[in-house]
mmCIF file of C-alpha atoms in Angstrom:
data_model
loop_
_atom_site.group_PDB
_atom_site.id
_atom_site.type_symbol
_atom_site.label_atom_id
_atom_site.label_comp_id
_atom_site.label_asym_id
_atom_site.label_seq_id
_atom_site.Cartn_x
_atom_site.Cartn_y
_atom_site.Cartn_z
ATOM 1 C CA UNK A 157 -6.979 -8.053 26.884
ATOM 2 C CA UNK A 158 -10.970 -8.026 25.717
ATOM 3 C CA UNK A 159 -12.096 -6.034 22.532
ATOM 4 C CA UNK A 160 -9.875 -5.474 21.228
ATOM 5 C CA UNK A 161 -9.555 -3.391 18.625
ATOM 6 C CA UNK A 162 -11.611 -0.080 19.276
ATOM 7 C CA UNK A 163 -14.262 -0.132 16.882
ATOM 8 C CA UNK A 164 -17.957 0.013 17.385
ATOM 9 C CA UNK A 165 -19.393 -3.137 17.597
ATOM 10 C CA UNK A 166 -22.001 -2.361 14.816
ATOM 11 C CA UNK A 167 -21.563 -3.263 11.861
ATOM 12 C CA UNK A 168 -23.128 -0.816 8.734
ATOM 13 C CA UNK A 169 -25.553 -1.822 6.041
ATOM 14 C CA UNK A 170 -23.085 -0.329 4.039
ATOM 15 C CA UNK A 171 -19.771 -2.283 4.721
ATOM 16 C CA UNK A 172 -22.515 -5.232 4.821
ATOM 17 C CA UNK A 173 -23.214 -4.022 1.119
ATOM 18 C CA UNK A 174 -19.218 -4.512 0.353
ATOM 19 C CA UNK A 175 -18.959 -8.121 1.134
ATOM 20 C CA UNK A 176 -20.163 -10.275 -2.046
ATOM 21 C CA UNK A 177 -16.833 -8.505 -3.473
ATOM 22 C CA UNK A 178 -14.223 -9.738 -1.658
ATOM 23 C CA UNK A 179 -12.595 -13.631 -1.997
ATOM 24 C CA UNK A 180 -12.256 -16.401 0.278
ATOM 25 C CA UNK A 181 -8.831 -16.459 1.789
ATOM 26 C CA UNK A 182 -6.777 -18.491 -0.406
ATOM 27 C CA UNK A 183 -7.846 -16.592 -3.713
ATOM 28 C CA UNK A 184 -7.946 -13.357 -1.577
ATOM 29 C CA UNK A 185 -4.342 -13.952 -0.939
ATOM 30 C CA UNK A 186 -3.195 -15.810 -4.229
ATOM 31 C CA UNK A 187 -4.429 -12.645 -6.281
ATOM 32 C CA UNK A 188 -3.319 -9.898 -4.132
ATOM 33 C CA UNK A 189 0.392 -11.790 -4.188
ATOM 34 C CA UNK A 190 0.374 -12.045 -8.176
ATOM 35 C CA UNK A 191 -1.147 -8.457 -8.296
ATOM 36 C CA UNK A 192 1.816 -6.844 -6.880
ATOM 37 C CA UNK A 193 3.700 -7.040 -10.041
ATOM 38 C CA UNK A 194 1.942 -5.269 -12.016
ATOM 39 C CA UNK A 195 1.136 -2.365 -9.557
ATOM 40 C CA UNK A 196 1.425 1.421 -10.671
ATOM 41 C CA UNK A 197 4.942 2.124 -11.650
ATOM 42 C CA UNK A 198 4.900 5.247 -9.592
ATOM 43 C CA UNK A 199 4.822 3.536 -6.597
ATOM 44 C CA UNK A 200 8.226 2.071 -7.598
ATOM 45 C CA UNK A 201 9.542 5.333 -6.749
ATOM 46 C CA UNK A 202 8.339 4.862 -3.207
ATOM 47 C CA UNK A 203 10.930 6.362 -1.325
ATOM 48 C CA UNK A 204 13.105 4.050 2.285
ATOM 49 C CA UNK A 205 11.859 5.132 4.899
ATOM 50 C CA UNK A 206 14.377 7.887 7.960
ATOM 51 C CA UNK A 207 15.880 5.033 10.386
ATOM 52 C CA UNK A 208 14.040 4.482 13.086
ATOM 53 C CA UNK A 209 15.348 3.061 16.425
ATOM 54 C CA UNK A 210 14.480 -0.277 18.311
ATOM 55 C CA UNK A 211 12.050 -0.682 20.636
ATOM 56 C CA UNK A 212 13.333 -1.639 24.293
ATOM 57 C CA UNK A 213 11.624 -4.956 25.753
ATOM 58 C CA UNK A 214 10.812 -5.183 29.269
ATOM 59 C CA UNK A 215 11.139 -9.548 30.301
ATOM 60 C CA UNK A 216 8.624 -11.911 29.204
ATOM 61 C CA UNK A 217 4.694 -12.021 29.260
ATOM 62 C CA UNK A 218 1.756 -13.727 29.444
ATOM 63 C CA UNK A 219 0.218 -13.006 25.483
ATOM 64 C CA UNK A 220 -3.905 -12.875 24.938
ATOM 65 C CA UNK A 221 -5.690 -15.656 25.711
ATOM 66 C CA UNK A 222 -7.202 -15.520 22.111
ATOM 67 C CA UNK A 223 -3.730 -15.722 20.728
ATOM 68 C CA UNK A 224 -3.730 -19.423 23.080
ATOM 69 C CA UNK A 225 -6.354 -20.362 20.949
ATOM 70 C CA UNK A 226 -5.343 -18.974 17.730
ATOM 71 C CA UNK A 227 -2.653 -21.016 18.269
ATOM 72 C CA UNK A 228 -4.000 -23.969 19.199
ATOM 73 C CA UNK A 229 -5.642 -24.120 16.155
ATOM 74 C CA UNK A 230 -2.702 -22.883 14.437
ATOM 75 C CA UNK A 231 0.346 -23.562 15.715
ATOM 76 C CA UNK A 232 2.877 -23.249 12.495
ATOM 77 C CA UNK A 233 1.472 -20.041 12.594
ATOM 78 C CA UNK A 234 3.075 -19.154 16.617
ATOM 79 C CA UNK A 235 6.615 -21.595 16.065
ATOM 80 C CA UNK A 236 9.826 -19.844 17.009
ATOM 81 C CA UNK A 237 12.687 -20.656 14.694
ATOM 82 C CA UNK A 238 15.830 -19.658 15.572
ATOM 83 C CA UNK A 239 17.576 -20.556 12.131
ATOM 84 C CA UNK A 240 15.636 -17.109 10.663
ATOM 85 C CA UNK A 241 16.291 -13.584 11.202
ATOM 86 C CA UNK A 242 15.352 -11.519 13.501
ATOM 87 C CA UNK A 243 15.500 -8.420 11.898
ATOM 88 C CA UNK A 244 14.692 -7.882 7.705
ATOM 89 C CA UNK A 245 17.398 -6.176 5.452
ATOM 90 C CA UNK A 246 15.349 -3.090 4.357
ATOM 91 C CA UNK A 247 15.627 -2.473 0.870
ATOM 92 C CA UNK A 248 13.652 -0.437 -2.061
ATOM 93 C CA UNK A 249 11.505 -4.282 -3.021
ATOM 94 C CA UNK A 250 11.360 -4.906 0.796
ATOM 95 C CA UNK A 251 9.696 -2.008 1.893
ATOM 96 C CA UNK A 252 7.637 -1.639 -1.611
ATOM 97 C CA UNK A 253 6.805 -5.050 -0.103
ATOM 98 C CA UNK A 254 5.478 -4.235 3.849
ATOM 99 C CA UNK A 255 4.055 -0.737 2.397
ATOM 100 C CA UNK A 256 1.678 -2.532 -0.738
ATOM 101 C CA UNK A 257 0.896 -5.425 1.130
ATOM 102 C CA UNK A 258 -0.572 -3.076 4.111
ATOM 103 C CA UNK A 259 -2.552 -0.643 1.605
ATOM 104 C CA UNK A 260 -4.043 -3.531 0.027
ATOM 105 C CA UNK A 261 -5.094 -5.831 2.627
ATOM 106 C CA UNK A 262 -6.726 -2.156 4.659
ATOM 107 C CA UNK A 263 -8.494 -1.550 1.590
ATOM 108 C CA UNK A 264 -9.919 -5.018 1.153
ATOM 109 C CA UNK A 265 -10.695 -6.395 4.802
ATOM 110 C CA UNK A 266 -13.968 -5.032 5.763
ATOM 111 C CA UNK A 267 -13.616 -3.744 9.030
ATOM 112 C CA UNK A 268 -15.659 -5.973 11.600
ATOM 113 C CA UNK A 269 -15.650 -6.414 16.226
ATOM 114 C CA UNK A 270 -15.240 -10.393 17.126
ATOM 115 C CA UNK A 271 -18.499 -9.780 18.749
ATOM 116 C CA UNK A 272 -19.917 -8.465 15.739
ATOM 117 C CA UNK A 273 -18.689 -10.987 13.631
ATOM 118 C CA UNK A 274 -18.317 -14.311 15.647
ATOM 119 C CA UNK A 275 -20.359 -13.633 19.211
ATOM 120 C CA UNK A 276 -17.306 -13.640 20.814
ATOM 121 C CA UNK A 277 -15.474 -10.426 23.170
ATOM 122 C CA UNK A 278 -12.080 -11.772 21.051
ATOM 123 C CA UNK A 279 -10.812 -14.289 18.765
ATOM 124 C CA UNK A 280 -7.338 -13.896 16.744
ATOM 125 C CA UNK A 281 -7.990 -15.773 13.032
ATOM 126 C CA UNK A 282 -7.572 -15.125 9.418
ATOM 127 C CA UNK A 283 -9.687 -13.334 7.692
ATOM 128 C CA UNK A 284 -11.053 -16.278 4.766
ATOM 129 C CA UNK A 285 -14.360 -14.079 4.450
ATOM 130 C CA UNK A 286 -13.404 -10.853 3.949
ATOM 131 C CA UNK A 287 -14.397 -9.625 7.364
ATOM 132 C CA UNK A 288 -11.922 -8.771 10.453
ATOM 133 C CA UNK A 289 -11.049 -7.109 13.447
ATOM 134 C CA UNK A 290 -7.436 -5.616 13.479
ATOM 135 C CA UNK A 291 -5.460 -8.637 14.547
ATOM 136 C CA UNK A 292 -7.284 -10.524 12.017
ATOM 137 C CA UNK A 293 -6.105 -8.033 9.813
ATOM 138 C CA UNK A 294 -2.582 -7.833 10.792
ATOM 139 C CA UNK A 295 -1.931 -11.845 10.361
ATOM 140 C CA UNK A 296 -3.538 -12.095 7.300
ATOM 141 C CA UNK A 297 -0.063 -9.258 6.703
ATOM 142 C CA UNK A 298 2.397 -11.479 7.855
ATOM 143 C CA UNK A 299 1.417 -14.145 5.740
ATOM 144 C CA UNK A 300 1.332 -12.612 2.984
ATOM 145 C CA UNK A 301 5.151 -11.306 3.434
ATOM 146 C CA UNK A 302 6.310 -14.729 4.933
ATOM 147 C CA UNK A 303 4.751 -15.679 1.136
ATOM 148 C CA UNK A 304 7.143 -13.423 -0.238
ATOM 149 C CA UNK A 305 10.135 -14.090 1.783
ATOM 150 C CA UNK A 306 10.157 -12.256 4.326
ATOM 151 C CA UNK A 307 11.498 -13.908 7.745
ATOM 152 C CA UNK A 308 8.515 -14.467 9.911
ATOM 153 C CA UNK A 309 11.157 -14.442 13.332
ATOM 154 C CA UNK A 310 10.976 -10.510 12.218
ATOM 155 C CA UNK A 311 7.190 -9.668 11.812
ATOM 156 C CA UNK A 312 5.900 -10.051 15.475
ATOM 157 C CA UNK A 313 2.263 -9.520 16.322
ATOM 158 C CA UNK A 314 1.697 -6.100 18.872
ATOM 159 C CA UNK A 315 -0.691 -5.084 21.118
ATOM 160 C CA UNK A 316 -0.635 -1.181 22.038
ATOM 161 C CA UNK A 317 -2.830 1.222 23.903
ATOM 162 C CA UNK A 318 -4.832 3.703 20.719
ATOM 163 C CA UNK A 319 -5.635 7.178 20.554
ATOM 164 C CA UNK A 320 -9.090 6.492 22.047
ATOM 165 C CA UNK A 321 -7.475 4.181 25.275
ATOM 166 C CA UNK A 322 -8.347 1.237 24.004
ATOM 167 C CA UNK A 323 -6.773 -1.968 23.136
ATOM 168 C CA UNK A 324 -5.324 -2.463 19.837
ATOM 169 C CA UNK A 325 -3.621 -5.234 17.538
ATOM 170 C CA UNK A 326 -0.736 -3.939 14.954
ATOM 171 C CA UNK A 327 2.003 -5.661 13.453
ATOM 172 C CA UNK A 328 5.564 -4.516 13.867
ATOM 173 C CA UNK A 329 8.107 -5.484 11.785
ATOM 174 C CA UNK A 330 11.420 -5.313 13.035
ATOM 175 C CA UNK A 331 14.379 -4.340 10.363
ATOM 176 C CA UNK A 332 17.660 -3.239 10.243
ATOM 177 C CA UNK A 333 16.541 0.493 9.830
ATOM 178 C CA UNK A 334 14.521 -0.430 12.831
ATOM 179 C CA UNK A 335 10.837 -1.122 13.731
ATOM 180 C CA UNK A 336 8.434 -0.389 11.754
ATOM 181 C CA UNK A 337 4.654 -0.959 12.582
ATOM 182 C CA UNK A 338 1.604 -1.941 10.310
ATOM 183 C CA UNK A 339 -1.710 -0.904 10.767
ATOM 184 C CA UNK A 340 -5.323 -1.231 9.184
ATOM 185 C CA UNK A 341 -5.956 2.514 10.676
ATOM 186 C CA UNK A 342 -3.595 4.089 8.461
ATOM 187 C CA UNK A 343 -2.188 3.497 5.019
ATOM 188 C CA UNK A 344 1.097 4.075 5.892
ATOM 189 C CA UNK A 345 3.995 2.241 7.694
ATOM 190 C CA UNK A 346 5.621 4.639 10.323
ATOM 191 C CA UNK A 347 8.199 4.108 12.753
ATOM 192 C CA UNK A 348 7.077 3.070 16.365
ATOM 193 C CA UNK A 349 7.630 5.864 18.103
ATOM 194 C CA UNK A 350 5.521 8.109 15.680
ATOM 195 C CA UNK A 351 1.981 6.612 15.618
ATOM 196 C CA UNK A 352 0.819 7.963 19.145
ATOM 197 C CA UNK A 353 0.144 4.625 20.279
ATOM 198 C CA UNK A 354 1.391 2.876 23.770
ATOM 199 C CA UNK A 355 3.296 0.149 23.645
ATOM 200 C CA UNK A 356 2.078 -3.080 26.057
ATOM 201 C CA UNK A 357 3.949 -6.308 24.871
ATOM 202 C CA UNK A 358 4.360 -8.450 21.483
ATOM 203 C CA UNK A 359 5.699 -11.779 20.495
ATOM 204 C CA UNK A 360 9.266 -12.213 21.859
ATOM 205 C CA UNK A 361 12.184 -13.116 18.635
ATOM 206 C CA UNK A 362 14.157 -14.604 20.840
ATOM 207 C CA UNK A 363 11.989 -17.503 21.924
ATOM 208 C CA UNK A 364 8.223 -18.227 21.452
ATOM 209 C CA UNK A 365 7.402 -16.450 24.481
ATOM 210 C CA UNK A 366 6.045 -13.108 24.415
ATOM 211 C CA UNK A 367 7.540 -9.338 25.925
ATOM 212 C CA UNK A 368 7.099 -6.377 27.932
ATOM 213 C CA UNK A 369 7.437 -3.450 26.130
ATOM 214 C CA UNK A 370 7.175 -1.483 28.974
ATOM 215 C CA UNK A 371 4.358 0.592 28.088
ATOM 216 C CA UNK A 372 6.404 2.791 26.459
ATOM 217 C CA UNK A 373 3.928 5.731 25.053
ATOM 218 C CA UNK A 374 5.114 6.883 21.941
ATOM 219 C CA UNK A 375 4.823 10.722 21.273
ATOM 220 C CA UNK A 376 1.687 12.357 20.004
ATOM 221 C CA UNK A 377 2.690 12.829 16.019
ATOM 222 C CA UNK A 378 0.706 16.063 14.501
ATOM 223 C CA UNK A 379 0.213 16.388 10.787
ATOM 224 C CA UNK A 380 -1.886 18.554 8.388
ATOM 225 C CA UNK A 381 -4.501 17.397 5.956
#
């Protein structure tokens, strides 16, 4: 899928001016992980989510060409380990880590299209320079969560169609309470049914292949300010 993330290709001067505030990936990841221990005590009261349904799969799918190129560069990120749990056992500690890392990465990485960043339509990579589009942001979240001990096998890159009809990448956390979505478009980590997206495909949990999600539509959610 080309042109993912549905972002405006113009990268504003305001956002460019923020670039110097960010670290290279190694320092950035380390600093944020260290900072988790010192989060505001109010966040410790984050309620556990209501259980969600697990999304249904509909057979093997081909990955995007940009994913294949990413795996050639970083094969360790695309390997399948059957010894890992396919689902996260969700408790207060793991939920807190998921919610905080989603929010902190969203607040730190400057969104920019691959065209503006690299001069190509679609490239999957880590946002080591503090810039990235949707899939880059989700890949960083996964790396940070696995560094916290969550199973890589349960954190699946997922392609959806967003509210604008554009391709978009999110991270699906598969848990014993259902499937939840980490997204750079919102702070909240939502059950997949509550995002308003149409689900196309994701990395498989039973082998290295991607799987179709049957173009399943999540109901449109209305919210008040």
